[in-house]
Amino acid sequence: MTLDQLRYLVALDEERNFTRAAERVFLTQPALSIQIRRLEEELGVRLFDRSKKPLEPTEIGKQVIAQARRVLEEAERLKALARGEEGVFQGPFRIGVIPTLAPYLLPKLLPRLKARFPALELSVKETLTPGILQGLLEGHLDAGLIGTEERAPGLEVHPLFRETFLAYVSPQHPLYHQQALHPLEIPLEDTWVLAEGHCFREQVLSVCRPSLGAKGVEFQSGDLETLVLLVEEVGGLTLLPEVALWTLPREKHRHLRPLDPPQAGRTVNLVLRSGALKRPVALALGEEVRALAEALRLEASG
């Protein structure tokens, strides 16, 4: 097998279409098919299920593709070492960020990154934690920012900052007149939460007491800003991570109530692939996030 065949394999996995992948690697479609077939014959396995539309890798194909990405990354590392460029902050860098961080963090973080590393070609994807972990393991992403402490073989996790949860309460709700809320006082039946799949949803559900009734409205959202609007227009309450205060207008802070005792919260973590070629860039990203969080926390409390 050759490095070119591995590049063809990765391109086909990303495009999931022979014609588009062939155009991407400057081959004809029949030539690409021949190269993939030769690779399959050498390995003695089928790498793709060609009956699926779009094309899908087989289970063993997923493992081979992940390994191919690592091989190609190591080949790039050899080139970088030969040029004396290992750890140089330039070229493509792909970041995954969970939705409950992205709208608050990215508008302030990206300008700092571009100013510090002008040669970086940043690409940012907002997605849920499982998608970030999969993207890292498969080589689609170089770093991720998540709100849970994940442990998976081949990944390393670096804590960046701890943040608390706050309640955002409608003036019509009985809890609005309290200065602080105990988590056991927060009724789930009055609380707007994110749709299933969001780690912040599970964190909120672990704080609120079990539901005794229903709001009369079933709503699934992936956006904290929508939950804030629902509290203001429909009533009830929701929980927000501390980062949401970074963009919350000052006049709306009157709706916020701290939790007492202030134990409910989460740690924002940087996650990356162990031994990644761009590990120094990822760690520098973590430094910027940590410094930015501290500065914004001081600004919000000032």
PDB file of C-alpha atoms in Angstrom:
ATOM      1  CA  MET A   1       0.000   0.000   0.000  1.00  0.00           C
ATOM      2  CA  THR A   2       1.075   3.583  -0.536  1.00  0.00           C
ATOM      3  CA  LEU A   3       0.507   6.915   1.164  1.00  0.00           C
ATOM      4  CA  ASP A   4      -1.409   8.009  -1.925  1.00  0.00           C
ATOM      5  CA  GLN A   5      -3.817   5.105  -1.478  1.00  0.00           C
ATOM      6  CA  LEU A   6      -4.352   6.125   2.135  1.00  0.00           C
ATOM      7  CA  ARG A   7      -5.079   9.689   1.007  1.00  0.00           C
ATOM      8  CA  TYR A   8      -7.604   8.349  -1.499  1.00  0.00           C
ATOM      9  CA  LEU A   9      -9.184   6.290   1.259  1.00  0.00           C
ATOM     10  CA  VAL A  10      -9.559   9.292   3.576  1.00  0.00           C
ATOM     11  CA  ALA A  11     -10.920  11.467   0.760  1.00  0.00           C
ATOM     12  CA  LEU A  12     -13.545   8.848  -0.073  1.00  0.00           C
ATOM     13  CA  ASP A  13     -14.557   8.607   3.568  1.00  0.00           C
ATOM     14  CA  GLU A  14     -15.011  12.377   3.790  1.00  0.00           C
ATOM     15  CA  GLU A  15     -16.888  12.735   0.500  1.00  0.00           C
ATOM     16  CA  ARG A  16     -18.840   9.438   0.688  1.00  0.00           C
ATOM     17  CA  ASN A  17     -19.071   9.570  -3.107  1.00  0.00           C
ATOM     18  CA  PHE A  18     -16.605   8.181  -5.677  1.00  0.00           C
ATOM     19  CA  THR A  19     -17.130  10.991  -8.189  1.00  0.00           C
ATOM     20  CA  ARG A  20     -16.577  13.836  -5.709  1.00  0.00           C
ATOM     21  CA  ALA A  21     -13.647  12.063  -4.050  1.00  0.00           C
ATOM     22  CA  ALA A  22     -12.015  11.437  -7.447  1.00  0.00           C
ATOM     23  CA  GLU A  23     -12.302  15.125  -8.337  1.00  0.00           C
ATOM     24  CA  ARG A  24     -10.786  16.057  -4.984  1.00  0.00           C
ATOM     25  CA  VAL A  25      -7.687  13.863  -5.481  1.00  0.00           C
ATOM     26  CA  PHE A  26      -7.383  14.624  -9.218  1.00  0.00           C
ATOM     27  CA  LEU A  27      -8.207  11.117 -10.465  1.00  0.00           C
ATOM     28  CA  THR A  28     -10.904   9.760 -12.700  1.00  0.00           C
ATOM     29  CA  GLN A  29     -13.687   7.894 -10.949  1.00  0.00           C
ATOM     30  CA  PRO A  30     -12.633   4.503 -12.409  1.00  0.00           C
ATOM     31  CA  ALA A  31      -9.015   5.107 -11.358  1.00  0.00           C
ATOM     32  CA  LEU A  32     -10.076   5.886  -7.784  1.00  0.00           C
ATOM     33  CA  SER A  33     -12.248   2.765  -7.695  1.00  0.00           C
ATOM     34  CA  ILE A  34      -9.282   0.659  -8.835  1.00  0.00           C
ATOM     35  CA  GLN A  35      -7.013   2.114  -6.137  1.00  0.00           C
ATOM     36  CA  ILE A  36      -9.564   1.478  -3.366  1.00  0.00           C
ATOM     37  CA  ARG A  37     -10.187  -2.046  -4.666  1.00  0.00           C
ATOM     38  CA  ARG A  38      -6.444  -2.788  -4.677  1.00  0.00           C
ATOM     39  CA  LEU A  39      -6.174  -1.576  -1.103  1.00  0.00           C
ATOM     40  CA  GLU A  40      -9.089  -3.787  -0.070  1.00  0.00           C
ATOM     41  CA  GLU A  41      -7.510  -6.775  -1.786  1.00  0.00           C
ATOM     42  CA  GLU A  42      -4.185  -6.193  -0.069  1.00  0.00           C
ATOM     43  CA  LEU A  43      -5.831  -5.907   3.352  1.00  0.00           C
ATOM     44  CA  GLY A  44      -8.266  -8.737   2.669  1.00  0.00           C
ATOM     45  CA  VAL A  45     -11.330  -6.787   3.853  1.00  0.00           C
ATOM     46  CA  ARG A  46     -14.110  -4.651   2.417  1.00  0.00           C
ATOM     47  CA  LEU A  47     -13.613  -1.056   3.490  1.00  0.00           C
ATOM     48  CA  PHE A  48     -16.870   0.407   2.135  1.00  0.00           C
ATOM     49  CA  ASP A  49     -20.436  -0.794   1.782  1.00  0.00           C
ATOM     50  CA  ARG A  50     -21.132   0.238  -1.798  1.00  0.00           C
ATOM     51  CA  SER A  51     -24.827  -0.647  -1.544  1.00  0.00           C
ATOM     52  CA  LYS A  52     -25.447   2.312   0.793  1.00  0.00           C
ATOM     53  CA  LYS A  53     -26.302   5.774  -0.524  1.00  0.00           C
ATOM     54  CA  PRO A  54     -24.331   7.743   0.455  1.00  0.00           C
ATOM     55  CA  LEU A  55     -21.405   5.370   0.674  1.00  0.00           C
ATOM     56  CA  GLU A  56     -20.607   4.085   4.173  1.00  0.00           C
ATOM     57  CA  PRO A  57     -17.453   2.494   5.584  1.00  0.00           C
ATOM     58  CA  THR A  58     -17.795  -0.979   7.051  1.00  0.00           C
ATOM     59  CA  GLU A  59     -16.999  -1.481  10.738  1.00  0.00           C
ATOM     60  CA  ILE A  60     -13.472  -2.665   9.937  1.00  0.00           C
ATOM     61  CA  GLY A  61     -13.287   0.111   7.357  1.00  0.00           C
ATOM     62  CA  LYS A  62     -13.849   2.726  10.081  1.00  0.00           C
ATOM     63  CA  GLN A  63     -10.888   1.352  12.021  1.00  0.00           C
ATOM     64  CA  VAL A  64      -8.669   1.230   8.934  1.00  0.00           C
ATOM     65  CA  ILE A  65      -9.621   4.791   7.957  1.00  0.00           C
ATOM     66  CA  ALA A  66      -8.856   6.066  11.470  1.00  0.00           C
ATOM     67  CA  GLN A  67      -5.455   4.373  11.332  1.00  0.00           C
ATOM     68  CA  ALA A  68      -4.844   5.769   7.822  1.00  0.00           C
ATOM     69  CA  ARG A  69      -5.381   9.269   9.176  1.00  0.00           C
ATOM     70  CA  ARG A  70      -2.821   8.642  11.896  1.00  0.00           C
ATOM     71  CA  VAL A  71      -0.317   7.304   9.351  1.00  0.00           C
ATOM     72  CA  LEU A  72      -0.808  10.356   7.144  1.00  0.00           C
ATOM     73  CA  GLU A  73      -0.416  12.639  10.147  1.00  0.00           C
ATOM     74  CA  GLU A  74       2.867  10.955  11.061  1.00  0.00           C
ATOM     75  CA  ALA A  75       4.032  11.361   7.465  1.00  0.00           C
ATOM     76  CA  GLU A  76       3.312  15.076   7.781  1.00  0.00           C
ATOM     77  CA  ARG A  77       5.243  15.105  11.048  1.00  0.00           C
ATOM     78  CA  LEU A  78       8.280  13.698   9.235  1.00  0.00           C
ATOM     79  CA  LYS A  79       8.083  16.484   6.671  1.00  0.00           C
ATOM     80  CA  ALA A  80       7.720  19.090   9.420  1.00  0.00           C
ATOM     81  CA  LEU A  81      10.732  17.697  11.271  1.00  0.00           C
ATOM     82  CA  ALA A  82      12.810  17.756   8.101  1.00  0.00           C
ATOM     83  CA  ARG A  83      11.857  21.395   7.498  1.00  0.00           C
ATOM     84  CA  GLY A  84      12.329  22.329  11.147  1.00  0.00           C
ATOM     85  CA  GLU A  85       8.649  23.300  11.353  1.00  0.00           C
ATOM     86  CA  GLU A  86       7.226  20.921  13.960  1.00  0.00           C
ATOM     87  CA  GLY A  87       5.047  22.921  16.342  1.00  0.00           C
ATOM     88  CA  VAL A  88       4.920  25.913  13.991  1.00  0.00           C
ATOM     89  CA  PHE A  89       1.604  27.710  14.326  1.00  0.00           C
ATOM     90  CA  GLN A  90       0.491  27.754  10.705  1.00  0.00           C
ATOM     91  CA  GLY A  91      -1.794  25.926   8.314  1.00  0.00           C
ATOM     92  CA  PRO A  92      -5.258  24.421   8.882  1.00  0.00           C
ATOM     93  CA  PHE A  93      -6.528  23.968  12.427  1.00  0.00           C
ATOM     94  CA  ARG A  94     -10.008  22.541  13.070  1.00  0.00           C
ATOM     95  CA  ILE A  95     -11.870  23.110  16.326  1.00  0.00           C
ATOM     96  CA  GLY A  96     -15.111  21.551  17.587  1.00  0.00           C
ATOM     97  CA  VAL A  97     -17.153  23.469  20.201  1.00  0.00           C
ATOM     98  CA  ILE A  98     -20.343  22.416  22.005  1.00  0.00           C
ATOM     99  CA  PRO A  99     -23.434  24.629  21.401  1.00  0.00           C
ATOM    100  CA  THR A 100     -23.633  25.822  25.020  1.00  0.00           C
ATOM    101  CA  LEU A 101     -20.161  27.347  24.683  1.00  0.00           C
ATOM    102  CA  ALA A 102     -19.901  28.437  21.057  1.00  0.00           C
ATOM    103  CA  PRO A 103     -22.113  31.587  20.963  1.00  0.00           C
ATOM    104  CA  TYR A 104     -20.549  33.036  24.112  1.00  0.00           C
ATOM    105  CA  LEU A 105     -16.927  32.030  23.635  1.00  0.00           C
ATOM    106  CA  LEU A 106     -16.197  32.160  19.900  1.00  0.00           C
ATOM    107  CA  PRO A 107     -16.970  35.847  19.140  1.00  0.00           C
ATOM    108  CA  LYS A 108     -14.347  36.855  21.705  1.00  0.00           C
ATOM    109  CA  LEU A 109     -11.928  33.945  21.259  1.00  0.00           C
ATOM    110  CA  LEU A 110     -11.488  33.879  17.480  1.00  0.00           C
ATOM    111  CA  PRO A 111     -10.134  37.463  17.167  1.00  0.00           C
ATOM    112  CA  ARG A 112      -7.587  36.683  19.895  1.00  0.00           C
ATOM    113  CA  LEU A 113      -6.474  33.535  18.087  1.00  0.00           C
ATOM    114  CA  LYS A 114      -6.152  35.310  14.742  1.00  0.00           C
ATOM    115  CA  ALA A 115      -4.128  38.104  16.334  1.00  0.00           C
ATOM    116  CA  ARG A 116      -1.778  35.695  18.111  1.00  0.00           C
ATOM    117  CA  PHE A 117      -1.502  33.144  15.278  1.00  0.00           C
ATOM    118  CA  PRO A 118      -2.101  35.009  11.994  1.00  0.00           C
ATOM    119  CA  ALA A 119      -0.792  32.092   9.871  1.00  0.00           C
ATOM    120  CA  LEU A 120      -3.386  29.648  11.253  1.00  0.00           C
ATOM    121  CA  GLU A 121      -6.298  28.732   8.978  1.00  0.00           C
ATOM    122  CA  LEU A 122      -9.034  28.297  11.567  1.00  0.00           C
ATOM    123  CA  SER A 123     -12.080  26.142  10.920  1.00  0.00           C
ATOM    124  CA  VAL A 124     -14.716  25.889  13.676  1.00  0.00           C
ATOM    125  CA  LYS A 125     -17.593  23.417  13.925  1.00  0.00           C
ATOM    126  CA  GLU A 126     -20.381  23.689  16.484  1.00  0.00           C
ATOM    127  CA  THR A 127     -21.476  20.187  17.425  1.00  0.00           C
ATOM    128  CA  LEU A 128     -22.370  17.962  20.369  1.00  0.00           C
ATOM    129  CA  THR A 129     -19.774  16.214  22.515  1.00  0.00           C
ATOM    130  CA  PRO A 130     -20.050  12.775  20.840  1.00  0.00           C
ATOM    131  CA  GLY A 131     -19.428  14.388  17.447  1.00  0.00           C
ATOM    132  CA  ILE A 132     -16.354  16.183  18.795  1.00  0.00           C
ATOM    133  CA  LEU A 133     -14.885  13.004  20.269  1.00  0.00           C
ATOM    134  CA  GLN A 134     -15.538  11.078  17.079  1.00  0.00           C
ATOM    135  CA  GLY A 135     -14.085  13.893  14.979  1.00  0.00           C
ATOM    136  CA  LEU A 136     -10.899  13.862  17.038  1.00  0.00           C
ATOM    137  CA  LEU A 137     -10.470  10.099  16.891  1.00  0.00           C
ATOM    138  CA  GLU A 138     -11.136  10.015  13.149  1.00  0.00           C
ATOM    139  CA  GLY A 139      -8.879  12.994  12.417  1.00  0.00           C
ATOM    140  CA  HIS A 140     -11.602  15.422  11.294  1.00  0.00           C
ATOM    141  CA  LEU A 141     -10.825  17.767  14.214  1.00  0.00           C
ATOM    142  CA  ASP A 142      -7.614  18.948  15.859  1.00  0.00           C
ATOM    143  CA  ALA A 143      -9.100  20.109  19.183  1.00  0.00           C
ATOM    144  CA  GLY A 144     -12.417  20.288  20.994  1.00  0.00           C
ATOM    145  CA  LEU A 145     -13.991  22.379  23.753  1.00  0.00           C
ATOM    146  CA  ILE A 146     -16.504  20.414  25.835  1.00  0.00           C
ATOM    147  CA  GLY A 147     -18.313  20.730  29.166  1.00  0.00           C
ATOM    148  CA  THR A 148     -17.868  17.202  30.509  1.00  0.00           C
ATOM    149  CA  GLU A 149     -14.905  15.152  31.693  1.00  0.00           C
ATOM    150  CA  GLU A 150     -14.679  12.516  28.983  1.00  0.00           C
ATOM    151  CA  ARG A 151     -12.203   9.666  29.059  1.00  0.00           C
ATOM    152  CA  ALA A 152     -11.458   7.691  25.909  1.00  0.00           C
ATOM    153  CA  PRO A 153      -8.402   5.778  24.670  1.00  0.00           C
ATOM    154  CA  GLY A 154      -6.312   7.955  22.375  1.00  0.00           C
ATOM    155  CA  LEU A 155      -7.580  11.268  23.773  1.00  0.00           C
ATOM    156  CA  GLU A 156      -6.193  13.629  26.393  1.00  0.00           C
ATOM    157  CA  VAL A 157      -8.278  16.101  28.390  1.00  0.00           C
ATOM    158  CA  HIS A 158      -7.071  19.392  29.901  1.00  0.00           C
ATOM    159  CA  PRO A 159      -9.316  21.317  32.367  1.00  0.00           C
ATOM    160  CA  LEU A 160      -9.554  25.011  31.452  1.00  0.00           C
ATOM    161  CA  PHE A 161     -11.971  26.642  33.890  1.00  0.00           C
ATOM    162  CA  ARG A 162     -14.826  25.850  36.250  1.00  0.00           C
ATOM    163  CA  GLU A 163     -18.151  27.639  35.946  1.00  0.00           C
ATOM    164  CA  THR A 164     -21.301  27.611  38.073  1.00  0.00           C
ATOM    165  CA  PHE A 165     -24.930  27.331  36.970  1.00  0.00           C
ATOM    166  CA  LEU A 166     -27.415  30.125  37.635  1.00  0.00           C
ATOM    167  CA  ALA A 167     -31.188  30.143  37.512  1.00  0.00           C
ATOM    168  CA  TYR A 168     -32.940  32.549  35.116  1.00  0.00           C
ATOM    169  CA  VAL A 169     -36.409  33.122  36.570  1.00  0.00           C
ATOM    170  CA  SER A 170     -39.581  34.764  35.283  1.00  0.00           C
ATOM    171  CA  PRO A 171     -40.954  37.580  37.506  1.00  0.00           C
ATOM    172  CA  GLN A 172     -44.263  35.665  37.587  1.00  0.00           C
ATOM    173  CA  HIS A 173     -42.672  32.600  39.161  1.00  0.00           C
ATOM    174  CA  PRO A 174     -42.806  32.221  42.991  1.00  0.00           C
ATOM    175  CA  LEU A 175     -39.058  31.640  43.182  1.00  0.00           C
ATOM    176  CA  TYR A 176     -38.323  35.024  41.587  1.00  0.00           C
ATOM    177  CA  HIS A 177     -38.560  36.789  44.959  1.00  0.00           C
ATOM    178  CA  GLN A 178     -35.845  34.667  46.563  1.00  0.00           C
ATOM    179  CA  GLN A 179     -32.266  35.939  46.628  1.00  0.00           C
ATOM    180  CA  ALA A 180     -30.807  32.459  46.040  1.00  0.00           C
ATOM    181  CA  LEU A 181     -32.262  29.073  45.160  1.00  0.00           C
ATOM    182  CA  HIS A 182     -31.484  25.705  46.614  1.00  0.00           C
ATOM    183  CA  PRO A 183     -31.309  23.079  43.849  1.00  0.00           C
ATOM    184  CA  LEU A 184     -33.977  20.975  45.567  1.00  0.00           C
ATOM    185  CA  GLU A 185     -36.369  23.944  45.337  1.00  0.00           C
ATOM    186  CA  ILE A 186     -36.199  24.055  41.545  1.00  0.00           C
ATOM    187  CA  PRO A 187     -39.225  22.203  40.120  1.00  0.00           C
ATOM    188  CA  LEU A 188     -38.487  20.381  36.898  1.00  0.00           C
ATOM    189  CA  GLU A 189     -42.066  20.853  35.686  1.00  0.00           C
ATOM    190  CA  ASP A 190     -41.441  24.625  35.568  1.00  0.00           C
ATOM    191  CA  THR A 191     -37.967  24.398  34.041  1.00  0.00           C
ATOM    192  CA  TRP A 192     -37.145  24.777  30.359  1.00  0.00           C
ATOM    193  CA  VAL A 193     -34.320  22.454  29.306  1.00  0.00           C
ATOM    194  CA  LEU A 194     -32.357  21.683  26.171  1.00  0.00           C
ATOM    195  CA  ALA A 195     -33.215  18.861  23.799  1.00  0.00           C
ATOM    196  CA  GLU A 196     -31.878  15.364  24.339  1.00  0.00           C
ATOM    197  CA  GLY A 197     -28.274  14.849  23.312  1.00  0.00           C
ATOM    198  CA  HIS A 198     -26.940  18.003  24.974  1.00  0.00           C
ATOM    199  CA  CYS A 199     -24.693  17.250  27.941  1.00  0.00           C
ATOM    200  CA  PHE A 200     -25.928  20.481  29.583  1.00  0.00           C
ATOM    201  CA  ARG A 201     -29.461  19.015  29.582  1.00  0.00           C
ATOM    202  CA  GLU A 202     -28.296  16.067  31.675  1.00  0.00           C
ATOM    203  CA  GLN A 203     -26.419  18.392  34.007  1.00  0.00           C
ATOM    204  CA  VAL A 204     -29.568  20.481  34.525  1.00  0.00           C
ATOM    205  CA  LEU A 205     -31.736  17.419  35.115  1.00  0.00           C
ATOM    206  CA  SER A 206     -29.322  16.283  37.808  1.00  0.00           C
ATOM    207  CA  VAL A 207     -29.872  19.599  39.628  1.00  0.00           C
ATOM    208  CA  CYS A 208     -33.661  19.983  39.504  1.00  0.00           C
ATOM    209  CA  ARG A 209     -35.979  17.932  41.696  1.00  0.00           C
ATOM    210  CA  PRO A 210     -38.125  15.269  39.999  1.00  0.00           C
ATOM    211  CA  SER A 211     -41.092  16.460  37.968  1.00  0.00           C
ATOM    212  CA  LEU A 212     -44.501  16.467  39.620  1.00  0.00           C
ATOM    213  CA  GLY A 213     -46.474  17.833  36.717  1.00  0.00           C
ATOM    214  CA  ALA A 214     -46.174  19.390  33.288  1.00  0.00           C
ATOM    215  CA  LYS A 215     -45.920  22.886  31.826  1.00  0.00           C
ATOM    216  CA  GLY A 216     -48.601  22.088  29.260  1.00  0.00           C
ATOM    217  CA  VAL A 217     -46.053  22.789  26.521  1.00  0.00           C
ATOM    218  CA  GLU A 218     -43.562  20.290  25.105  1.00  0.00           C
ATOM    219  CA  PHE A 219     -40.576  22.067  23.586  1.00  0.00           C
ATOM    220  CA  GLN A 220     -37.206  20.804  22.366  1.00  0.00           C
ATOM    221  CA  SER A 221     -34.450  23.340  21.782  1.00  0.00           C
ATOM    222  CA  GLY A 222     -30.724  23.261  21.204  1.00  0.00           C
ATOM    223  CA  ASP A 223     -30.332  26.962  21.978  1.00  0.00           C
ATOM    224  CA  LEU A 224     -30.011  28.527  25.423  1.00  0.00           C
ATOM    225  CA  GLU A 225     -31.076  31.914  24.037  1.00  0.00           C
ATOM    226  CA  THR A 226     -34.431  30.384  23.068  1.00  0.00           C
ATOM    227  CA  LEU A 227     -34.897  29.113  26.615  1.00  0.00           C
ATOM    228  CA  VAL A 228     -34.223  32.615  27.955  1.00  0.00           C
ATOM    229  CA  LEU A 229     -36.914  34.027  25.660  1.00  0.00           C
ATOM    230  CA  LEU A 230     -39.361  31.335  26.760  1.00  0.00           C
ATOM    231  CA  VAL A 231     -38.837  32.296  30.401  1.00  0.00           C
ATOM    232  CA  GLU A 232     -39.468  35.948  29.562  1.00  0.00           C
ATOM    233  CA  GLU A 233     -42.531  35.408  27.380  1.00  0.00           C
ATOM    234  CA  VAL A 234     -44.132  32.197  28.691  1.00  0.00           C
ATOM    235  CA  GLY A 235     -42.896  31.984  32.280  1.00  0.00           C
ATOM    236  CA  GLY A 236     -41.094  29.407  34.367  1.00  0.00           C
ATOM    237  CA  LEU A 237     -37.330  29.288  34.674  1.00  0.00           C
ATOM    238  CA  THR A 238     -34.214  27.754  33.192  1.00  0.00           C
ATOM    239  CA  LEU A 239     -30.628  27.172  34.226  1.00  0.00           C
ATOM    240  CA  LEU A 240     -27.722  28.864  32.463  1.00  0.00           C
ATOM    241  CA  PRO A 241     -23.988  28.222  32.560  1.00  0.00           C
ATOM    242  CA  GLU A 242     -21.902  31.132  33.763  1.00  0.00           C
ATOM    243  CA  VAL A 243     -20.558  31.754  30.243  1.00  0.00           C
ATOM    244  CA  ALA A 244     -24.047  32.891  29.192  1.00  0.00           C
ATOM    245  CA  LEU A 245     -23.559  36.009  31.343  1.00  0.00           C
ATOM    246  CA  TRP A 246     -20.826  37.140  28.941  1.00  0.00           C
ATOM    247  CA  THR A 247     -23.468  38.165  26.388  1.00  0.00           C
ATOM    248  CA  LEU A 248     -26.550  38.623  28.599  1.00  0.00           C
ATOM    249  CA  PRO A 249     -27.599  42.309  28.628  1.00  0.00           C
ATOM    250  CA  ARG A 250     -27.056  43.944  31.993  1.00  0.00           C
ATOM    251  CA  GLU A 251     -30.760  44.776  32.412  1.00  0.00           C
ATOM    252  CA  LYS A 252     -31.610  41.063  32.258  1.00  0.00           C
ATOM    253  CA  HIS A 253     -29.357  40.209  35.179  1.00  0.00           C
ATOM    254  CA  ARG A 254     -32.302  40.927  37.490  1.00  0.00           C
ATOM    255  CA  HIS A 255     -33.723  37.558  36.432  1.00  0.00           C
ATOM    256  CA  LEU A 256     -30.621  35.678  37.627  1.00  0.00           C
ATOM    257  CA  ARG A 257     -30.500  33.814  40.923  1.00  0.00           C
ATOM    258  CA  PRO A 258     -27.431  31.983  42.263  1.00  0.00           C
ATOM    259  CA  LEU A 259     -27.748  28.432  43.515  1.00  0.00           C
ATOM    260  CA  ASP A 260     -27.076  27.846  47.190  1.00  0.00           C
ATOM    261  CA  PRO A 261     -24.953  25.944  47.959  1.00  0.00           C
ATOM    262  CA  PRO A 262     -23.093  26.843  44.745  1.00  0.00           C
ATOM    263  CA  GLN A 263     -22.052  23.304  43.861  1.00  0.00           C
ATOM    264  CA  ALA A 264     -23.879  22.823  40.569  1.00  0.00           C
ATOM    265  CA  GLY A 265     -21.626  23.617  37.643  1.00  0.00           C
ATOM    266  CA  ARG A 266     -19.302  22.161  35.063  1.00  0.00           C
ATOM    267  CA  THR A 267     -15.668  22.205  34.016  1.00  0.00           C
ATOM    268  CA  VAL A 268     -14.883  23.355  30.503  1.00  0.00           C
ATOM    269  CA  ASN A 269     -12.223  21.063  29.050  1.00  0.00           C
ATOM    270  CA  LEU A 270      -9.896  21.065  26.092  1.00  0.00           C
ATOM    271  CA  VAL A 271      -9.774  17.649  24.441  1.00  0.00           C
ATOM    272  CA  LEU A 272      -7.313  16.551  21.759  1.00  0.00           C
ATOM    273  CA  ARG A 273      -5.844  13.430  20.234  1.00  0.00           C
ATOM    274  CA  SER A 274      -2.821  12.042  22.091  1.00  0.00           C
ATOM    275  CA  GLY A 275       0.398  12.657  20.217  1.00  0.00           C
ATOM    276  CA  ALA A 276      -1.307  14.871  17.604  1.00  0.00           C
ATOM    277  CA  LEU A 277       0.958  16.786  15.253  1.00  0.00           C
ATOM    278  CA  LYS A 278      -0.795  20.036  16.187  1.00  0.00           C
ATOM    279  CA  ARG A 279      -0.767  19.420  19.931  1.00  0.00           C
ATOM    280  CA  PRO A 280       1.247  22.629  20.642  1.00  0.00           C
ATOM    281  CA  VAL A 281      -1.397  24.649  18.784  1.00  0.00           C
ATOM    282  CA  ALA A 282      -4.198  22.940  20.740  1.00  0.00           C
ATOM    283  CA  LEU A 283      -2.498  23.648  24.071  1.00  0.00           C
ATOM    284  CA  ALA A 284      -2.029  27.304  23.064  1.00  0.00           C
ATOM    285  CA  LEU A 285      -5.756  27.407  22.267  1.00  0.00           C
ATOM    286  CA  GLY A 286      -6.425  26.164  25.791  1.00  0.00           C
ATOM    287  CA  GLU A 287      -4.237  28.916  27.246  1.00  0.00           C
ATOM    288  CA  GLU A 288      -6.223  31.545  25.352  1.00  0.00           C
ATOM    289  CA  VAL A 289      -9.558  30.115  26.517  1.00  0.00           C
ATOM    290  CA  ARG A 290      -8.385  30.023  30.146  1.00  0.00           C
ATOM    291  CA  ALA A 291      -7.136  33.630  30.033  1.00  0.00           C
ATOM    292  CA  LEU A 292     -10.269  34.838  28.243  1.00  0.00           C
ATOM    293  CA  ALA A 293     -12.582  33.154  30.765  1.00  0.00           C
ATOM    294  CA  GLU A 294     -10.769  34.791  33.648  1.00  0.00           C
ATOM    295  CA  ALA A 295     -10.905  38.219  32.015  1.00  0.00           C
ATOM    296  CA  LEU A 296     -14.600  37.934  31.170  1.00  0.00           C
ATOM    297  CA  ARG A 297     -15.464  36.658  34.626  1.00  0.00           C
ATOM    298  CA  LEU A 298     -13.824  39.722  36.151  1.00  0.00           C
ATOM    299  CA  GLU A 299     -15.608  41.958  33.653  1.00  0.00           C
ATOM    300  CA  ALA A 300     -19.012  40.392  34.402  1.00  0.00           C
ATOM    301  CA  SER A 301     -18.558  40.772  38.144  1.00  0.00           C
ATOM    302  CA  GLY A 302     -17.267  44.329  37.875  1.00  0.00           C
TER     303      GLY A 302
END
